[in-house]
Short mmCIF file of C-alpha atoms and ligand atoms in Angstrom, two decimals:
data_model
loop_
_atom_site.label_atom_id
_atom_site.label_comp_id
_atom_site.label_asym_id
_atom_site.label_seq_id
_atom_site.Cartn_x
_atom_site.Cartn_y
_atom_site.Cartn_z
CA MET O 1 3.67 -21.09 21.90
CA SER O 2 3.14 -22.64 18.54
CA THR O 3 6.03 -21.82 16.01
CA SER O 4 3.38 -21.69 13.34
CA LEU O 5 1.96 -18.41 14.67
CA ARG O 6 3.26 -15.03 13.37
CA SER O 7 3.68 -12.18 15.93
CA ALA O 8 1.35 -9.34 15.75
CA ALA O 9 4.15 -7.08 15.22
CA ASP O 10 5.50 -8.99 12.26
CA HIS O 11 2.15 -8.99 10.61
CA GLN O 12 1.86 -5.35 11.28
CA ARG O 13 4.99 -4.66 9.35
CA GLN O 14 3.96 -7.06 6.61
CA VAL O 15 0.68 -5.03 6.14
CA ALA O 16 2.49 -1.70 6.31
CA ALA O 17 5.06 -2.67 3.58
CA LEU O 18 2.11 -3.99 1.47
CA ILE O 19 0.18 -0.99 1.63
CA ALA O 20 3.13 1.48 1.17
CA SER O 21 4.02 -0.56 -1.91
CA ARG O 22 1.02 0.73 -3.72
CA HIS O 23 2.71 3.95 -4.46
CA ALA O 24 6.37 3.18 -3.92
CA ASP O 25 7.32 6.39 -5.87
CA GLY O 26 5.31 8.72 -3.51
CA TRP O 27 1.67 8.76 -2.60
CA PRO O 28 -0.56 10.67 -5.23
CA ALA O 29 -1.55 14.29 -4.51
CA GLU O 30 -4.51 16.15 -5.29
CA VAL O 31 -5.58 19.82 -5.02
CA VAL O 32 -8.04 20.46 -2.13
CA PRO O 33 -9.82 23.76 -1.37
CA LEU O 34 -8.40 25.08 1.96
CA THR O 35 -11.69 25.10 3.52
CA GLN O 36 -12.02 21.36 3.23
CA SER O 37 -8.35 20.55 3.99
CA ARG O 38 -8.58 19.82 7.70
CA ASP O 39 -6.89 16.52 8.73
CA ARG O 40 -5.25 16.27 5.42
CA ILE O 41 -1.61 15.90 4.82
CA LEU O 42 0.25 18.62 2.82
CA ALA O 43 1.74 16.95 -0.32
CA GLU O 44 4.24 19.79 -1.15
CA PRO O 45 5.98 22.68 1.01
CA VAL O 46 4.22 25.92 0.84
CA ALA O 47 6.38 28.93 0.46
CA SER O 48 4.98 32.32 1.40
CA ALA O 49 4.53 34.96 -1.34
CA GLU O 50 3.71 37.55 1.05
CA PRO O 51 5.23 38.56 4.48
CA LEU O 52 3.39 38.18 7.76
CA PRO O 53 2.52 40.67 9.09
CA ALA O 54 1.86 42.26 5.83
CA PHE O 55 2.96 45.76 7.25
CA ASP O 56 4.49 47.09 10.39
CA ASN O 57 1.66 47.53 12.97
CA SER O 58 1.05 48.24 16.51
CA ALA O 59 1.10 45.34 19.06
CA MET O 60 -0.84 47.33 21.79
CA ASP O 61 -3.41 50.15 22.08
CA GLY O 62 -1.34 53.25 22.77
CA TYR O 63 0.56 55.88 20.92
CA ALA O 64 2.72 55.72 17.91
CA VAL O 65 5.85 57.92 18.42
CA ARG O 66 9.41 58.68 17.40
CA SER O 67 11.32 56.98 20.30
CA ALA O 68 13.73 60.04 20.22
CA ASP O 69 10.90 62.40 21.13
CA ILE O 70 10.25 60.55 24.30
CA ALA O 71 13.84 59.72 25.47
CA GLY O 72 14.25 60.23 29.22
CA ALA O 73 10.51 60.36 29.84
CA THR O 74 9.60 59.38 33.44
CA ALA O 75 6.74 59.72 35.91
CA GLN O 76 8.56 62.65 37.41
CA ALA O 77 9.69 64.20 34.15
CA PRO O 78 7.02 63.14 31.72
CA VAL O 79 6.99 64.24 28.07
CA ARG O 80 3.91 65.80 26.52
CA LEU O 81 3.10 65.48 22.93
CA PRO O 82 0.18 66.74 20.85
CA VAL O 83 -1.99 63.86 19.56
CA ALA O 84 -2.14 64.35 15.64
CA GLY O 85 -5.07 61.90 15.22
CA ASP O 86 -6.35 58.54 15.66
CA ILE O 87 -5.31 55.29 13.89
CA PRO O 88 -7.83 52.48 14.05
CA ALA O 89 -7.28 49.03 12.79
CA GLY O 90 -7.97 49.02 9.12
CA ALA O 91 -6.79 52.37 8.48
CA PRO O 92 -4.31 53.13 5.65
CA VAL O 93 -0.75 54.07 6.45
CA GLY O 94 -0.39 57.79 7.56
CA ASP O 95 2.53 60.03 8.54
CA LEU O 96 3.69 61.19 11.78
CA ALA O 97 5.35 64.54 12.09
CA PRO O 98 8.26 65.04 14.58
CA GLY O 99 7.37 65.96 18.02
CA GLN O 100 3.75 64.60 17.67
CA ALA O 101 2.05 61.41 18.72
CA MET O 102 -0.91 59.51 17.25
CA ARG O 103 -3.28 57.34 19.07
CA ILE O 104 -3.01 53.86 17.55
CA MET O 105 -5.12 50.61 18.08
CA THR O 106 -3.73 47.02 18.06
CA GLY O 107 -3.08 45.79 14.55
CA ALA O 108 -3.27 49.36 12.96
CA PRO O 109 -0.60 50.43 10.61
CA LEU O 110 2.35 52.24 12.13
CA PRO O 111 2.48 55.61 10.56
CA ARG O 112 5.65 56.56 8.49
CA GLY O 113 8.11 58.36 10.86
CA ALA O 114 7.07 56.35 13.96
CA ASP O 115 9.30 53.83 15.30
CA ALA O 116 7.79 52.87 18.60
CA VAL O 117 4.38 52.34 20.28
CA VAL O 118 3.94 53.44 23.99
CA GLU O 119 1.19 51.38 25.46
CA VAL O 120 -1.79 53.45 26.89
CA GLU O 121 -1.02 52.22 30.35
CA ALA O 122 2.25 54.24 30.38
CA THR O 123 0.49 57.40 29.52
CA ASP O 124 -2.50 59.56 30.82
CA GLY O 125 -4.55 58.36 27.77
CA GLY O 126 -5.07 61.98 26.38
CA THR O 127 -6.87 62.64 23.13
CA THR O 128 -5.68 66.20 22.32
CA THR O 129 -2.23 66.12 24.24
CA VAL O 130 -0.80 62.94 25.71
CA THR O 131 1.41 62.66 28.84
CA ILE O 132 4.07 60.07 28.42
CA ASN O 133 5.49 58.73 31.71
CA GLU O 134 8.23 56.08 30.37
CA GLU O 135 10.62 56.13 27.53
CA ARG O 136 10.33 53.42 25.01
CA ALA O 137 13.27 51.95 22.79
CA SER O 138 12.83 52.07 19.08
CA GLY O 139 10.87 48.99 17.90
CA SER O 140 8.86 48.79 21.11
CA PHE O 141 5.40 47.30 20.62
CA VAL O 142 5.91 47.21 16.85
CA ARG O 143 5.13 44.12 14.98
CA THR O 144 7.50 44.32 12.18
CA SER O 145 6.40 43.28 8.60
CA GLY O 146 7.77 39.80 7.93
CA ALA O 147 8.69 38.96 11.52
CA ASP O 148 6.48 36.09 11.71
CA VAL O 149 6.75 34.86 8.17
CA ALA O 150 9.16 36.24 5.74
CA VAL O 151 8.51 36.47 2.00
CA GLY O 152 9.81 33.15 0.26
CA GLN O 153 10.04 31.27 3.56
CA GLU O 154 8.94 27.50 3.61
CA VAL O 155 5.98 28.28 5.97
CA LEU O 156 4.77 24.61 6.05
CA PRO O 157 7.03 21.49 4.94
CA ALA O 158 5.28 18.57 2.97
CA GLY O 159 3.83 16.14 5.45
CA THR O 160 2.29 18.66 7.69
CA LEU O 161 -1.05 17.51 9.05
CA LEU O 162 -3.49 20.41 8.38
CA GLY O 163 -4.93 21.48 11.72
CA PRO O 164 -6.39 24.84 12.84
CA ALA O 165 -3.02 26.67 12.90
CA PRO O 166 -1.70 25.58 9.60
CA ILE O 167 -4.97 26.25 7.93
CA GLY O 168 -4.99 29.72 9.63
CA VAL O 169 -1.63 30.74 8.47
CA LEU O 170 -2.25 29.59 4.87
CA ALA O 171 -5.65 31.67 5.06
CA ALA O 172 -3.59 34.67 6.44
CA LEU O 173 -1.16 34.34 3.38
CA GLY O 174 -4.18 34.32 0.76
CA VAL O 175 -3.56 30.55 0.03
CA ARG O 176 -6.93 29.26 -1.16
CA GLU O 177 -6.24 25.69 -2.18
CA VAL O 178 -3.55 23.20 -1.21
CA SER O 179 -1.91 20.07 -2.76
CA CYS O 180 -2.72 17.27 -0.36
CA ARG O 181 -1.87 13.60 -0.36
CA ARG O 182 -4.82 11.52 -1.62
CA ARG O 183 -6.82 9.85 0.82
CA PRO O 184 -6.15 6.06 0.59
CA ARG O 185 -9.09 4.70 -1.43
CA VAL O 186 -10.40 1.68 0.20
CA LEU O 187 -12.83 -0.89 -1.06
CA VAL O 188 -14.66 -2.80 1.88
CA CYS O 189 -15.93 -6.32 1.10
CA SER O 190 -18.13 -8.22 3.30
CA THR O 191 -18.41 -11.81 2.84
CA GLY O 192 -20.79 -14.45 3.98
CA SER O 193 -23.86 -16.26 2.72
CA GLU O 194 -25.46 -15.41 6.02
CA LEU O 195 -25.41 -11.71 5.47
CA ALA O 196 -28.83 -10.38 4.46
CA GLU O 197 -29.74 -7.20 2.84
CA ASP O 198 -31.30 -4.79 5.13
CA PRO O 199 -33.81 -4.32 6.47
CA ASP O 200 -35.27 -7.80 7.01
CA PRO O 201 -32.97 -10.85 7.60
CA THR O 202 -34.81 -14.01 7.22
CA ALA O 203 -34.29 -16.92 9.78
CA GLY O 204 -30.63 -17.62 10.08
CA GLN O 205 -29.50 -14.55 8.41
CA ILE O 206 -27.68 -11.43 10.13
CA ARG O 207 -27.17 -7.95 9.08
CA ASP O 208 -23.70 -6.87 7.64
CA ALA O 209 -21.98 -5.11 10.59
CA ASN O 210 -18.54 -5.09 9.20
CA GLY O 211 -19.21 -3.07 6.17
CA ALA O 212 -20.42 0.02 8.16
CA LEU O 213 -17.97 -0.74 10.93
CA LEU O 214 -14.76 -0.95 8.47
CA ALA O 215 -15.98 2.08 6.38
CA ALA O 216 -16.11 4.20 9.54
CA ALA O 217 -12.82 3.03 10.61
CA VAL O 218 -11.20 3.56 7.26
CA GLU O 219 -12.57 7.26 7.21
CA GLU O 220 -11.28 7.66 10.89
CA ALA O 221 -7.95 6.55 9.94
CA GLY O 222 -7.95 9.37 7.15
CA GLY O 223 -9.04 7.20 4.19
CA GLU O 224 -11.91 7.15 1.87
CA ALA O 225 -14.35 4.13 2.11
CA LEU O 226 -15.69 3.37 -1.30
CA ARG O 227 -18.92 1.50 -1.74
CA THR O 228 -19.14 -1.72 0.26
CA LEU O 229 -19.15 -4.88 -1.67
CA TRP O 230 -21.24 -7.81 -0.36
CA VAL O 231 -20.57 -11.25 -1.52
CA ALA O 232 -21.93 -14.71 -0.62
CA ASP O 233 -19.88 -17.71 0.10
CA ASP O 234 -19.44 -18.44 -3.64
CA VAL O 235 -15.89 -18.40 -4.80
CA PRO O 236 -16.47 -17.67 -8.66
CA ALA O 237 -18.96 -14.87 -7.72
CA PHE O 238 -16.64 -13.33 -5.15
CA LEU O 239 -13.70 -13.29 -7.52
CA ALA O 240 -15.81 -11.89 -10.43
CA LEU O 241 -16.97 -9.01 -8.26
CA LEU O 242 -13.66 -8.36 -6.88
CA ASP O 243 -11.91 -8.29 -10.25
CA GLU O 244 -14.50 -6.06 -11.63
CA ALA O 245 -14.20 -3.59 -8.65
CA VAL O 246 -10.44 -3.67 -8.74
CA ALA O 247 -10.31 -3.14 -12.65
CA HIS O 248 -12.52 -0.02 -12.42
CA GLY O 249 -11.81 1.48 -8.98
CA ASP O 250 -8.38 3.06 -8.96
CA LEU O 251 -8.17 1.45 -5.49
CA ASP O 252 -5.34 1.84 -2.99
CA LEU O 253 -6.55 -1.06 -0.77
CA VAL O 254 -9.16 -3.78 -0.64
CA LEU O 255 -10.27 -4.81 2.81
CA THR O 256 -12.30 -8.09 3.01
CA SER O 257 -13.93 -9.47 6.07
CA GLY O 258 -14.73 -13.07 6.85
CA GLY O 259 -14.01 -16.29 5.16
CA VAL O 260 -10.41 -16.68 6.30
CA SER O 261 -10.70 -19.27 9.03
CA ALA O 262 -10.87 -23.00 9.11
CA GLY O 263 -14.54 -23.69 8.20
CA ALA O 264 -15.82 -25.42 5.39
CA TYR O 265 -16.87 -22.35 3.41
CA GLU O 266 -14.09 -19.84 3.53
CA VAL O 267 -14.64 -17.92 0.50
CA VAL O 268 -11.73 -15.41 0.72
CA LYS O 269 -9.08 -18.02 1.44
CA ASP O 270 -10.38 -20.40 -1.01
CA GLY O 271 -10.58 -17.76 -3.77
CA LEU O 272 -7.54 -15.69 -3.02
CA GLY O 273 -5.12 -18.41 -1.59
CA PRO O 274 -4.61 -19.89 -5.06
CA ARG O 275 -3.83 -16.48 -6.35
CA GLY O 276 -0.91 -16.04 -4.03
CA VAL O 277 -2.60 -14.18 -1.09
CA GLU O 278 -0.97 -15.42 2.05
CA PHE O 279 -3.14 -16.64 4.95
CA VAL O 280 -1.33 -16.95 8.22
CA LYS O 281 -2.25 -17.28 11.95
CA VAL O 282 -1.31 -14.36 14.16
CA ALA O 283 -0.55 -14.75 17.83
CA MET O 284 -3.30 -12.26 18.75
CA GLN O 285 -6.70 -12.51 20.34
CA PRO O 286 -9.01 -11.53 18.81
CA GLY O 287 -7.85 -11.55 15.26
CA MET O 288 -5.88 -14.77 14.91
CA PRO O 289 -6.66 -15.75 11.05
CA GLN O 290 -5.29 -13.03 8.70
CA GLY O 291 -4.48 -12.56 5.14
CA SER O 292 -2.59 -10.17 3.01
CA GLY O 293 -1.35 -9.94 -0.66
CA THR O 294 -2.47 -8.28 -3.83
CA VAL O 295 -5.31 -8.67 -6.34
CA GLY O 296 -4.82 -7.18 -9.69
CA GLY O 297 -1.94 -5.31 -8.38
CA VAL O 298 -3.95 -3.81 -5.55
CA PRO O 299 -3.06 -4.57 -1.97
CA VAL O 300 -5.63 -6.73 -0.23
CA VAL O 301 -5.94 -7.32 3.54
CA CYS O 302 -8.28 -10.01 4.71
CA LEU O 303 -9.70 -9.79 8.10
CA PRO O 304 -11.54 -12.25 10.27
CA GLY O 305 -15.43 -12.02 10.16
CA ASN O 306 -16.33 -11.53 13.72
CA PRO O 307 -16.84 -7.87 13.97
CA VAL O 308 -14.90 -7.55 17.06
CA SER O 309 -11.98 -9.42 15.43
CA ALA O 310 -12.33 -7.40 12.42
CA LEU O 311 -12.20 -4.01 14.08
CA THR O 312 -9.38 -5.12 16.41
CA SER O 313 -7.43 -6.40 13.48
CA PHE O 314 -8.02 -3.09 11.60
CA GLU O 315 -6.80 -1.24 14.65
CA VAL O 316 -3.68 -3.21 15.00
CA PHE O 317 -2.60 -3.85 11.28
CA VAL O 318 -4.46 -1.62 8.81
CA ARG O 319 -4.91 1.84 10.65
CA PRO O 320 -1.19 2.44 11.15
CA ALA O 321 -0.29 1.07 7.83
CA LEU O 322 -2.67 3.49 6.11
CA ARG O 323 -1.33 6.36 7.98
CA ALA O 324 2.33 5.46 7.59
CA ALA O 325 1.67 5.13 3.71
CA VAL O 326 0.39 8.65 3.41
CA GLY O 327 3.07 10.06 5.79
CA HIS O 328 0.60 11.07 8.68
CA PRO O 329 2.72 12.21 11.58
CA VAL O 330 0.79 9.96 14.04
CA GLU O 331 0.76 6.36 12.69
CA GLN O 332 -0.08 4.55 15.99
CA ARG O 333 -3.01 5.13 18.25
CA ALA O 334 -1.95 6.93 21.49
CA THR O 335 -1.20 4.64 24.25
CA VAL O 336 -1.22 5.31 28.04
CA ARG O 337 0.02 3.30 31.09
CA ALA O 338 -3.13 2.86 33.28
CA THR O 339 -3.82 1.21 36.45
CA LEU O 340 -5.94 -2.21 35.88
CA THR O 341 -8.87 -2.26 38.39
CA GLU O 342 -9.18 -6.14 38.08
CA ALA O 343 -7.02 -9.01 37.68
CA LEU O 344 -6.55 -10.17 33.93
CA THR O 345 -4.99 -13.26 32.34
CA GLY O 346 -4.47 -13.23 28.51
CA PRO O 347 -4.41 -16.42 26.47
CA PRO O 348 -1.25 -18.45 26.60
CA GLY O 349 1.05 -17.49 23.64
CA LYS O 350 -0.89 -14.67 22.26
CA ARG O 351 -1.18 -11.08 22.67
CA GLN O 352 -4.50 -9.87 23.82
CA LEU O 353 -6.25 -6.57 22.93
CA ARG O 354 -9.08 -6.62 25.43
CA ARG O 355 -11.88 -4.13 25.16
CA ALA O 356 -11.82 -1.65 28.25
CA ARG O 357 -13.07 1.60 29.52
CA LEU O 358 -10.31 4.13 30.53
CA ASP O 359 -10.89 6.74 33.25
CA ARG O 360 -9.01 9.70 31.85
CA ARG O 361 -9.22 11.51 35.17
CA THR O 362 -7.99 8.71 37.58
CA GLY O 363 -5.77 6.76 35.18
CA GLU O 364 -7.84 3.60 35.88
CA VAL O 365 -8.69 1.11 33.10
CA SER O 366 -11.36 -1.57 33.53
CA PRO O 367 -11.95 -4.65 31.16
CA TRP O 368 -15.36 -4.02 29.38
CA GLY O 369 -17.34 -7.17 28.56
CA PRO O 370 -16.37 -10.82 27.97
CA ALA O 371 -13.17 -11.65 26.31
CA GLY O 372 -14.63 -13.49 23.38
CA SER O 373 -14.95 -11.92 19.98
CA GLY O 374 -18.71 -12.21 19.57
CA PHE O 375 -19.46 -9.26 21.57
CA LEU O 376 -19.87 -6.16 19.40
CA GLY O 377 -22.40 -4.62 21.69
CA TRP O 378 -19.91 -4.60 24.55
CA PHE O 379 -17.14 -3.16 22.13
CA ALA O 380 -19.65 -0.35 21.33
CA GLY O 381 -19.46 0.77 24.82
CA ALA O 382 -15.78 0.48 25.25
CA ASP O 383 -13.36 3.30 24.62
CA ALA O 384 -9.88 1.70 24.94
CA LEU O 385 -8.05 -1.53 24.34
CA ILE O 386 -5.85 -3.12 26.95
CA ASP O 387 -2.82 -4.45 25.31
CA LEU O 388 -1.49 -7.56 27.08
CA PRO O 389 1.80 -9.08 25.70
CA ALA O 390 1.89 -12.58 24.67
CA ASP O 391 3.20 -14.74 27.39
CA GLY O 392 2.80 -12.00 29.94
CA GLY O 393 1.23 -14.36 32.53
CA PRO O 394 -1.52 -13.22 34.94
CA VAL O 395 -1.75 -9.42 35.73
CA ALA O 396 -2.77 -8.48 39.07
CA ALA O 397 -5.33 -5.56 39.88
CA GLY O 398 -3.36 -2.50 40.44
CA SER O 399 -0.85 -3.38 37.83
CA LEU O 400 0.10 -0.69 35.32
CA VAL O 401 -0.77 -1.85 31.71
CA ASP O 402 -0.42 -0.63 28.27
CA VAL O 403 -3.85 0.87 27.01
CA TRP O 404 -4.78 2.14 23.57
CA ASP O 405 -6.89 5.28 23.83
CA LEU O 406 -9.59 4.80 21.17
CA LEU O 407 -10.82 8.28 21.69
CA ALA O 408 -7.39 9.70 20.75
CA ARG O 409 -7.17 10.76 17.02
P1 LIG P 1 -16.30 -16.07 9.18
O1 LIG P 1 -14.85 -15.65 9.47
O2 LIG P 1 -16.59 -15.71 7.83
O3 LIG P 1 -16.54 -17.55 9.41
O4 LIG P 1 -17.12 -15.09 10.12
C1 LIG P 1 -17.06 -15.34 11.58
C2 LIG P 1 -18.15 -14.88 12.17
O5 LIG P 1 -18.46 -13.55 12.00
C3 LIG P 1 -19.53 -15.63 11.80
O6 LIG P 1 -20.35 -15.72 12.88
C4 LIG P 1 -20.17 -14.52 10.81
O7 LIG P 1 -21.52 -14.79 10.78
C5 LIG P 1 -19.83 -13.16 11.34
N1 LIG P 1 -19.65 -12.27 10.32
C6 LIG P 1 -18.80 -12.33 9.32
N2 LIG P 1 -18.91 -11.34 8.48
C7 LIG P 1 -19.84 -10.48 9.11
C8 LIG P 1 -20.42 -9.17 8.92
N3 LIG P 1 -20.08 -8.56 7.73
N4 LIG P 1 -21.14 -8.60 9.72
C9 LIG P 1 -21.44 -9.20 11.00
N5 LIG P 1 -21.05 -10.46 11.12
C10 LIG P 1 -20.24 -11.09 10.41
MG1 LIG P 2 -18.08 -16.31 6.70
#
């Protein structure tokens, strides 16, 4: 392996440190309505101002009683109590006189004086008089106020990923808006004089795939993709547009694609290299040429232009770095060990991330499409990446390999 190549793991660490450095004193926060907070990261802990449950209530459909009134009850020697009334869910808190029972529904407030609920199954279900066949200890089938969440308790710590249950408990506690870490604001910049503006490329021109692809990848990673900048292979024009966007964008990251390899018109490398952005070769296929640095104080990550390389590079370097920077609890794509259905050999000295299809029922994985980086159509039909280590040698069919599950969030 050539000593001039940087390992993928080293470049990943470099990009992670770069993006985290944007807000070294803590990622900025913003207030978000609870109804729009799914998949966001809580910026501050939430303490409850109220108990949950809010009041003592019944855990079962049954009868609210004083436990002392039914002490010793058995099927052979049941206790009969008059039924003083019904307590449906939503009723106000009533009173239970000694020696009486009240029919109570799940979630209805326990009447003052009662200290237990006898589930309907342990009774004859009577509506004027109830026959109770088993005794119940004080507290039986009572959901005590504050037993789930106590007043003043930290119910969710900072850094919580807001999924259904956290959003649900906040709704139950009456919280309507939450302080969340700002989604990383990412400017996507596609480069290349061959890129045409939709819809009608002229001869020799192509449509911009990377703008849409990287914007979608940014959003899927939890970021916010700002407008896509499109620039021709013209260094002064590229720098002018970039400087303008950086000066006015309040950006957390600039992502460029194209113009970083060894051709004659490498607009990103030629424009940003002299400004101190570092361009390196990474021992990875696809995605060997990479760049990273800052522009106007904003981190910039320069990805190769081939769409397959750009997306694979995003997966390996940028996605985990964005998530780490905002404190997302899941930085890395979920990986599984799967059984390879055909033999594979990676390129010598390079880690290979090979498009694949993963059968999640059988645990088998099959390479999908050719190894070259010009096959976006094939990538579109893949749902996984086989991660072959550098210098791993040939891998036989039937071997267990590491697979990134691209359908896992
Ligand atoms: P480059 O690294 O700029 O030489 O680009 C490598 C290959 O990727 C070339 O074939 C480009 O035409 C292609 N390419 C670069 N940028 C894009 C893009 N935004 N959309 C689709 N293809 C691209
Ligand atoms: Mg180019």
